[in-house]
Amino acid sequence: MKVRIFLFILFILFSTLPAFAQEDCSDQFKTELEHISGVEAVTQNKSGFLAILDNSNHKKTVTITSKINKLRKKRNGQCDFSGVAIAVIDNNFESIKNVSPKTLSNKDLAGLLYNYVYKLSPVQVEENLKGYQKLSELDPEEKYYKSRIEHYTNRSELLKTRAEYIARCLKDYPKDKDILDLKIKRDFYLFVVAGETPLKTAEKFMDKIAEEIPRPEKKMCVIAYNADLSNRETSCPDEYRPMLDSTEEELLMRHVQSLPGYKVLQNINGYAALKKLNPGSTLYTQKMDAYRAKEKGLQHFFNLRTVSGDKLISTNSNRAGTLYATINKQALEGKSESANHKLFRLLTDYYAVSGYAYKKCVLKNSGGETLGTITCNKSGCTFKK
């Protein structure tokens, strides 16, 4: 009895070995295919293999096909790949062809290609559309492929409309004196506007764009701030509410980071607004404190006094990132050139300690003549006459 059982087990073992070997050979062949340069992905089923290439260049396709044929003819231990059915398709899903003597039918090819297209991300709209169009071409009777083509065609049109509308908004807003800045992410629009009716101003601009180019069918979330970011208004569909806080913070951060460093008050307002959105952020606190220190230092610089108590800097202005400071004429009159140069050096040192909100500060006399320029960088400030 024991001998019979032993012989039966041996029979089962030897009868299943070819199946195991065949399965191992298929996996080995698929792995080696995937390692060929120019092959993006490989799908397989009982009918054979499909290699999806990473380009559509004819010359490269010929080279890759040659490598696949070379692999197919290679014998590796017990594995013989010569009878394997294999086809290749370019990354645009346009050209598909068999590259082995054993050919795959259109139905077989459709099954293999579907295994790849099905796993594409829904956000890969154009790839999905091209994939289902090819699948429908291979298997025209399959209604599911047609429904997917209709779905992704609509998605493609929606994306095109959205992209064109966004591009036009970004192109035209600098021409509108009421729109100070605009940041966009998909269906979220963040405006910084002049005046105290930010949402009304933003929507007026968007309506004007829609008169010339189609507005996206999908609803948009509009976030509008006034110039100093103290007044915020929104018009946002409920479906966007879960994403509103994080997206608004991202867009507002992009606005604040686009501000020049010398616009100290605007940076303070920007990080204060970000702090409201994310109170726990230590970065926003540090940035806000740093710009407040610069503003405080700048005011101290402007309020320097002479021995007689008069302001050392009588007037100041800024233009294109450069500070212009006019030295009180009483501070210069009757002084020697060396004494004045010493004063300018002291001003340079104090300006450096104050935080140099502007990288360049031009010193002038009351007659408008340039006395010299303070230039600052990370290593400090220098004065040049």
Short mmCIF file of C-alpha atoms in Angstrom, two decimals:
data_model
loop_
_atom_site.label_atom_id
_atom_site.label_comp_id
_atom_site.label_asym_id
_atom_site.label_seq_id
_atom_site.Cartn_x
_atom_site.Cartn_y
_atom_site.Cartn_z
CA MET A 1 0.00 0.00 0.00
CA LYS A 2 2.80 2.40 0.94
CA VAL A 3 4.62 1.60 -2.30
CA ARG A 4 1.47 2.47 -4.30
CA ILE A 5 1.11 5.81 -2.51
CA PHE A 6 4.79 6.59 -3.10
CA LEU A 7 4.52 5.76 -6.80
CA PHE A 8 1.37 7.90 -7.09
CA ILE A 9 3.15 10.89 -5.53
CA LEU A 10 6.08 10.43 -7.90
CA PHE A 11 3.66 10.35 -10.85
CA ILE A 12 1.98 13.59 -9.75
CA LEU A 13 5.34 15.25 -9.17
CA PHE A 14 6.81 14.39 -12.55
CA SER A 15 3.60 15.18 -14.42
CA THR A 16 3.50 18.71 -12.95
CA LEU A 17 7.16 19.57 -13.49
CA PRO A 18 6.70 20.65 -17.12
CA ALA A 19 3.91 22.98 -16.09
CA PHE A 20 6.07 24.53 -13.40
CA ALA A 21 8.98 24.83 -15.82
CA GLN A 22 6.76 26.43 -18.45
CA GLU A 23 5.47 28.99 -15.98
CA ASP A 24 9.00 29.80 -14.79
CA CYS A 25 10.17 30.18 -18.40
CA SER A 26 7.34 32.65 -19.17
CA ASP A 27 8.24 34.76 -16.15
CA GLN A 28 11.91 34.65 -17.12
CA PHE A 29 11.15 35.71 -20.69
CA LYS A 30 8.94 38.58 -19.48
CA THR A 31 11.67 39.78 -17.12
CA GLU A 32 14.31 39.72 -19.85
CA LEU A 33 11.95 41.56 -22.23
CA GLU A 34 11.39 44.31 -19.65
CA HIS A 35 15.14 44.84 -19.37
CA ILE A 36 15.57 45.59 -23.08
CA SER A 37 16.32 49.29 -23.53
CA GLY A 38 13.34 51.04 -25.13
CA VAL A 39 10.72 48.66 -23.73
CA GLU A 40 8.36 50.57 -21.41
CA ALA A 41 6.23 47.64 -20.24
CA VAL A 42 5.33 44.04 -21.06
CA THR A 43 1.98 42.28 -20.74
CA GLN A 44 1.36 38.58 -21.07
CA ASN A 45 -1.43 36.02 -21.11
CA LYS A 46 -1.91 32.51 -22.46
CA SER A 47 -1.78 33.73 -26.06
CA GLY A 48 1.62 35.42 -25.79
CA PHE A 49 3.38 38.69 -24.99
CA LEU A 50 2.99 42.37 -25.94
CA ALA A 51 5.91 44.79 -25.51
CA ILE A 52 4.90 48.46 -25.19
CA LEU A 53 7.76 50.69 -26.34
CA ASP A 54 8.75 54.04 -24.84
CA ASN A 55 8.89 55.86 -28.19
CA SER A 56 7.40 55.86 -31.68
CA ASN A 57 10.60 56.36 -33.68
CA HIS A 58 10.67 53.86 -36.56
CA LYS A 59 14.43 53.40 -36.51
CA LYS A 60 14.45 52.71 -32.77
CA THR A 61 11.50 50.34 -33.14
CA VAL A 62 13.45 48.28 -35.70
CA THR A 63 16.43 48.09 -33.34
CA ILE A 64 14.27 47.01 -30.39
CA THR A 65 12.45 44.43 -32.52
CA SER A 66 15.82 42.98 -33.54
CA LYS A 67 16.83 42.65 -29.87
CA ILE A 68 13.51 40.94 -29.06
CA ASN A 69 14.00 38.45 -31.88
CA LYS A 70 17.52 37.76 -30.66
CA LEU A 71 16.16 37.10 -27.17
CA ARG A 72 13.40 34.89 -28.56
CA LYS A 73 15.94 32.65 -30.34
CA LYS A 74 18.09 32.32 -27.23
CA ARG A 75 17.83 29.04 -25.33
CA ASN A 76 18.34 29.35 -21.60
CA GLY A 77 18.62 26.03 -19.79
CA GLN A 78 15.28 24.25 -20.10
CA CYS A 79 13.62 27.39 -21.49
CA ASP A 80 13.10 27.58 -25.24
CA PHE A 81 11.57 30.91 -26.33
CA SER A 82 11.59 30.24 -30.06
CA GLY A 83 7.90 29.30 -30.18
CA VAL A 84 6.75 32.30 -28.14
CA ALA A 85 4.18 34.61 -29.78
CA ILE A 86 5.13 38.25 -29.29
CA ALA A 87 4.10 41.63 -30.68
CA VAL A 88 5.28 45.21 -30.16
CA ILE A 89 3.38 48.51 -30.09
CA ASP A 90 4.74 52.06 -30.01
CA ASN A 91 3.96 54.46 -27.17
CA ASN A 92 1.31 56.27 -29.25
CA PHE A 93 -0.56 52.98 -29.75
CA GLU A 94 -0.47 53.53 -33.51
CA SER A 95 1.81 50.84 -34.93
CA ILE A 96 1.35 47.29 -33.67
CA LYS A 97 2.95 44.26 -35.27
CA ASN A 98 3.88 40.66 -34.63
CA VAL A 99 7.61 39.99 -34.36
CA SER A 100 7.56 36.19 -34.19
CA PRO A 101 6.57 33.40 -36.60
CA LYS A 102 3.66 32.56 -34.32
CA THR A 103 1.25 35.46 -34.84
CA LEU A 104 -1.32 36.88 -32.47
CA SER A 105 -4.86 37.58 -33.68
CA ASN A 106 -6.44 41.01 -33.24
CA LYS A 107 -8.54 39.53 -30.43
CA ASP A 108 -5.37 38.29 -28.72
CA LEU A 109 -3.67 41.65 -29.20
CA ALA A 110 -6.68 43.46 -27.77
CA GLY A 111 -6.55 41.27 -24.66
CA LEU A 112 -2.86 41.97 -24.15
CA LEU A 113 -3.17 45.71 -24.78
CA TYR A 114 -6.17 46.00 -22.45
CA ASN A 115 -4.05 44.60 -19.60
CA TYR A 116 -1.80 47.65 -20.03
CA VAL A 117 -4.40 50.34 -20.74
CA TYR A 118 -6.59 49.24 -17.82
CA LYS A 119 -3.75 49.99 -15.39
CA LEU A 120 -3.17 53.54 -16.69
CA SER A 121 -4.04 56.31 -14.24
CA PRO A 122 -7.33 58.12 -15.00
CA VAL A 123 -5.37 61.40 -15.07
CA GLN A 124 -3.44 60.11 -18.12
CA VAL A 125 -6.31 61.23 -20.32
CA GLU A 126 -4.59 61.29 -23.71
CA GLU A 127 -2.88 57.93 -23.12
CA ASN A 128 -6.20 56.35 -22.11
CA LEU A 129 -7.96 57.84 -25.12
CA LYS A 130 -5.35 56.57 -27.57
CA GLY A 131 -5.32 53.17 -25.87
CA TYR A 132 -9.07 52.63 -26.08
CA GLN A 133 -9.13 53.88 -29.66
CA LYS A 134 -6.60 51.21 -30.58
CA LEU A 135 -8.51 48.58 -28.61
CA SER A 136 -11.70 49.48 -30.47
CA GLU A 137 -9.81 49.22 -33.75
CA LEU A 138 -8.60 45.71 -32.81
CA ASP A 139 -11.98 44.60 -31.48
CA PRO A 140 -14.70 46.79 -33.10
CA GLU A 141 -17.59 44.80 -31.60
CA GLU A 142 -16.62 45.52 -28.00
CA LYS A 143 -19.02 48.24 -26.77
CA TYR A 144 -17.04 48.88 -23.58
CA TYR A 145 -14.11 50.29 -25.56
CA LYS A 146 -16.46 52.68 -27.36
CA SER A 147 -17.90 53.92 -24.05
CA ARG A 148 -14.37 54.53 -22.75
CA ILE A 149 -13.49 56.47 -25.91
CA GLU A 150 -16.53 58.71 -25.40
CA HIS A 151 -15.61 59.23 -21.73
CA TYR A 152 -11.98 60.17 -22.39
CA THR A 153 -12.88 62.29 -25.43
CA ASN A 154 -15.10 64.40 -23.16
CA ARG A 155 -12.35 64.53 -20.54
CA SER A 156 -9.84 65.61 -23.18
CA GLU A 157 -12.11 68.44 -24.36
CA LEU A 158 -12.67 69.60 -20.78
CA LEU A 159 -8.92 69.66 -20.12
CA LYS A 160 -8.28 71.56 -23.34
CA THR A 161 -10.94 74.16 -22.48
CA ARG A 162 -9.54 74.52 -18.97
CA ALA A 163 -5.96 74.90 -20.21
CA GLU A 164 -6.96 77.56 -22.77
CA TYR A 165 -9.00 79.52 -20.21
CA ILE A 166 -6.19 79.41 -17.63
CA ALA A 167 -3.61 80.47 -20.22
CA ARG A 168 -5.75 83.44 -21.24
CA CYS A 169 -6.31 84.50 -17.62
CA LEU A 170 -2.58 84.38 -16.88
CA LYS A 171 -1.81 86.28 -20.07
CA ASP A 172 -4.38 89.06 -19.53
CA TYR A 173 -4.33 89.73 -15.80
CA PRO A 174 -1.13 91.87 -15.88
CA LYS A 175 -2.97 94.23 -18.27
CA ASP A 176 -5.81 94.76 -15.75
CA LYS A 177 -4.91 97.45 -13.19
CA ASP A 178 -7.35 95.94 -10.68
CA ILE A 179 -5.68 92.50 -10.66
CA LEU A 180 -2.40 92.63 -8.76
CA ASP A 181 -1.64 88.92 -8.87
CA LEU A 182 -3.22 85.63 -9.93
CA LYS A 183 -2.18 82.10 -8.99
CA ILE A 184 -3.99 79.05 -10.40
CA LYS A 185 -4.00 75.32 -9.67
CA ARG A 186 -6.43 73.29 -11.77
CA ASP A 187 -9.87 74.68 -10.77
CA PHE A 188 -8.63 76.89 -7.91
CA TYR A 189 -8.03 80.59 -8.68
CA LEU A 190 -6.40 82.88 -6.10
CA PHE A 191 -6.61 86.62 -6.83
CA VAL A 192 -4.95 89.57 -5.11
CA VAL A 193 -6.78 92.70 -6.23
CA ALA A 194 -6.95 96.45 -5.76
CA GLY A 195 -9.95 97.81 -3.85
CA GLU A 196 -12.11 96.42 -1.08
CA THR A 197 -14.45 94.16 -3.09
CA PRO A 198 -12.01 91.38 -3.97
CA LEU A 199 -14.50 88.69 -5.02
CA LYS A 200 -16.55 91.05 -7.17
CA THR A 201 -13.37 92.32 -8.87
CA ALA A 202 -12.09 88.79 -9.49
CA GLU A 203 -15.39 87.55 -10.94
CA LYS A 204 -15.66 90.62 -13.17
CA PHE A 205 -12.26 89.78 -14.63
CA MET A 206 -13.20 86.12 -15.16
CA ASP A 207 -16.45 87.09 -16.86
CA LYS A 208 -14.54 89.37 -19.20
CA ILE A 209 -12.22 86.49 -20.18
CA ALA A 210 -15.28 84.24 -20.73
CA GLU A 211 -16.62 86.71 -23.29
CA GLU A 212 -13.65 85.93 -25.53
CA ILE A 213 -12.87 82.29 -24.73
CA PRO A 214 -15.11 79.47 -23.42
CA ARG A 215 -15.30 79.13 -19.66
CA PRO A 216 -14.63 75.57 -18.39
CA GLU A 217 -17.82 73.60 -17.75
CA LYS A 218 -16.49 72.40 -14.41
CA LYS A 219 -17.17 74.83 -11.57
CA MET A 220 -14.24 76.84 -10.24
CA CYS A 221 -13.19 77.79 -6.73
CA VAL A 222 -12.35 81.50 -6.51
CA ILE A 223 -10.35 82.89 -3.57
CA ALA A 224 -9.92 86.66 -3.58
CA TYR A 225 -7.82 88.93 -1.34
CA ASN A 226 -7.43 92.69 -1.26
CA ALA A 227 -3.98 94.23 -1.69
CA ASP A 228 -2.77 93.95 1.93
CA LEU A 229 -4.41 90.50 2.33
CA SER A 230 -6.57 91.71 5.20
CA ASN A 231 -9.86 91.07 3.39
CA ARG A 232 -10.57 87.58 2.02
CA GLU A 233 -13.65 86.44 0.10
CA THR A 234 -14.37 83.09 -1.56
CA SER A 235 -16.81 81.46 -3.94
CA CYS A 236 -16.14 77.75 -3.76
CA PRO A 237 -18.44 74.78 -4.50
CA ASP A 238 -18.93 72.34 -1.62
CA GLU A 239 -17.13 69.58 -3.53
CA TYR A 240 -13.89 71.60 -3.24
CA ARG A 241 -14.18 72.31 0.48
CA PRO A 242 -12.03 69.35 1.60
CA MET A 243 -9.16 70.65 -0.57
CA LEU A 244 -9.70 74.37 0.00
CA ASP A 245 -7.38 74.96 2.98
CA SER A 246 -4.34 73.13 1.64
CA THR A 247 -4.74 74.47 -1.92
CA GLU A 248 -5.30 78.03 -0.75
CA GLU A 249 -2.19 77.82 1.42
CA GLU A 250 -0.16 76.53 -1.55
CA LEU A 251 -1.39 79.29 -3.89
CA LEU A 252 -0.99 82.04 -1.29
CA MET A 253 2.53 80.79 -0.56
CA ARG A 254 3.32 81.06 -4.28
CA HIS A 255 2.08 84.67 -4.21
CA VAL A 256 4.14 85.58 -1.14
CA GLN A 257 7.28 83.91 -2.49
CA SER A 258 6.95 85.93 -5.69
CA LEU A 259 7.19 89.19 -3.71
CA PRO A 260 10.61 90.92 -3.83
CA GLY A 261 12.39 90.91 -0.48
CA TYR A 262 12.50 94.71 -0.35
CA LYS A 263 8.68 94.86 -0.21
CA VAL A 264 8.88 94.37 3.51
CA LEU A 265 5.31 95.30 4.51
CA GLN A 266 3.81 93.11 1.79
CA ASN A 267 5.91 90.18 2.96
CA ILE A 268 4.81 90.77 6.55
CA ASN A 269 1.17 90.81 5.44
CA GLY A 270 1.74 87.73 3.32
CA TYR A 271 3.21 85.60 6.09
CA ALA A 272 0.57 86.89 8.52
CA ALA A 273 -2.15 85.69 6.12
CA LEU A 274 -0.41 82.33 5.74
CA LYS A 275 -0.18 82.11 9.53
CA LYS A 276 -3.96 82.43 9.72
CA LEU A 277 -4.33 79.48 7.36
CA ASN A 278 -1.75 77.40 9.21
CA PRO A 279 -1.32 78.71 12.79
CA GLY A 280 1.07 75.91 13.74
CA SER A 281 3.69 76.74 11.12
CA THR A 282 7.01 77.80 12.68
CA LEU A 283 8.30 78.75 9.19
CA TYR A 284 5.65 81.44 8.78
CA THR A 285 6.37 82.76 12.29
CA GLN A 286 10.11 82.95 11.58
CA LYS A 287 9.59 84.66 8.22
CA MET A 288 7.13 87.16 9.69
CA ASP A 289 9.48 87.98 12.58
CA ALA A 290 12.44 88.39 10.18
CA TYR A 291 10.57 90.89 8.00
CA ARG A 292 9.24 92.74 11.03
CA ALA A 293 12.83 93.07 12.25
CA LYS A 294 13.80 94.47 8.83
CA GLU A 295 10.95 96.99 8.95
CA LYS A 296 11.91 98.04 12.47
CA GLY A 297 15.57 98.36 11.47
CA LEU A 298 14.63 100.43 8.41
CA GLN A 299 12.58 102.84 10.53
CA HIS A 300 15.48 103.19 12.96
CA PHE A 301 17.75 103.97 10.01
CA PHE A 302 15.35 106.68 8.80
CA ASN A 303 15.11 108.16 12.32
CA LEU A 304 18.82 108.59 12.97
CA ARG A 305 19.52 112.02 14.48
CA THR A 306 22.37 114.49 14.33
CA VAL A 307 23.94 115.97 17.47
CA SER A 308 21.54 118.91 17.20
CA GLY A 309 18.56 116.53 17.16
CA ASP A 310 17.67 116.93 13.48
CA LYS A 311 16.93 113.89 11.32
CA LEU A 312 20.09 112.71 9.57
CA ILE A 313 18.04 111.45 6.62
CA SER A 314 15.65 114.20 5.59
CA THR A 315 13.73 112.26 2.90
CA ASN A 316 13.67 108.77 1.44
CA SER A 317 12.11 107.00 -1.50
CA ASN A 318 12.47 103.70 -3.31
CA ARG A 319 12.40 102.68 -6.93
CA ALA A 320 12.93 99.28 -8.57
CA GLY A 321 14.38 97.72 -5.43
CA THR A 322 16.77 100.58 -4.65
CA LEU A 323 16.44 102.87 -1.63
CA TYR A 324 17.25 106.56 -2.08
CA ALA A 325 18.16 108.46 1.11
CA THR A 326 18.77 112.22 1.19
CA ILE A 327 21.27 113.34 3.86
CA ASN A 328 20.30 116.46 5.81
CA LYS A 329 22.40 119.35 4.48
CA GLN A 330 23.24 120.50 8.04
CA ALA A 331 24.99 117.18 8.59
CA LEU A 332 27.29 117.83 5.62
CA GLU A 333 27.86 121.58 5.66
CA GLY A 334 31.27 122.76 6.83
CA LYS A 335 32.59 119.18 7.15
CA SER A 336 35.78 117.95 5.55
CA GLU A 337 35.75 115.24 2.91
CA SER A 338 37.29 112.76 5.36
CA ALA A 339 34.68 113.63 8.01
CA ASN A 340 31.88 113.09 5.51
CA HIS A 341 33.45 109.83 4.38
CA LYS A 342 33.55 108.71 8.01
CA LEU A 343 29.85 109.57 8.30
CA PHE A 344 29.04 107.50 5.23
CA ARG A 345 30.99 104.56 6.67
CA LEU A 346 29.05 104.83 9.93
CA LEU A 347 25.78 104.93 7.96
CA THR A 348 26.88 101.85 6.03
CA ASP A 349 27.61 99.93 9.23
CA TYR A 350 24.31 100.96 10.77
CA TYR A 351 22.43 100.07 7.59
CA ALA A 352 24.00 96.60 7.67
CA VAL A 353 22.96 96.09 11.31
CA SER A 354 19.42 97.33 10.55
CA GLY A 355 18.86 94.37 8.21
CA TYR A 356 19.30 96.17 4.84
CA ALA A 357 15.76 95.72 3.54
CA TYR A 358 17.05 97.00 0.19
CA LYS A 359 20.21 95.51 -1.27
CA LYS A 360 21.23 98.93 -2.55
CA CYS A 361 20.91 102.32 -0.85
CA VAL A 362 21.92 105.46 -2.77
CA LEU A 363 22.92 108.40 -0.56
CA LYS A 364 22.20 111.87 -1.99
CA ASN A 365 22.62 115.46 -0.85
CA SER A 366 19.79 117.98 -0.71
CA GLY A 367 20.67 119.11 -4.24
CA GLY A 368 20.00 115.62 -5.62
CA GLU A 369 23.66 114.77 -6.25
CA THR A 370 24.79 111.22 -5.51
CA LEU A 371 27.22 111.00 -2.62
CA GLY A 372 27.78 107.27 -2.88
CA THR A 373 26.06 103.89 -2.79
CA ILE A 374 25.71 101.30 -0.04
CA THR A 375 25.64 97.80 -1.53
CA CYS A 376 24.78 94.74 0.58
CA ASN A 377 24.94 90.98 0.26
CA LYS A 378 25.12 88.03 2.62
CA SER A 379 28.67 88.89 3.69
CA GLY A 380 27.79 92.48 4.66
CA CYS A 381 27.53 95.99 3.27
CA THR A 382 30.10 98.19 1.54
CA PHE A 383 30.15 101.90 0.60
CA LYS A 384 31.41 103.16 -2.72
CA LYS A 385 31.63 106.84 -3.59
#
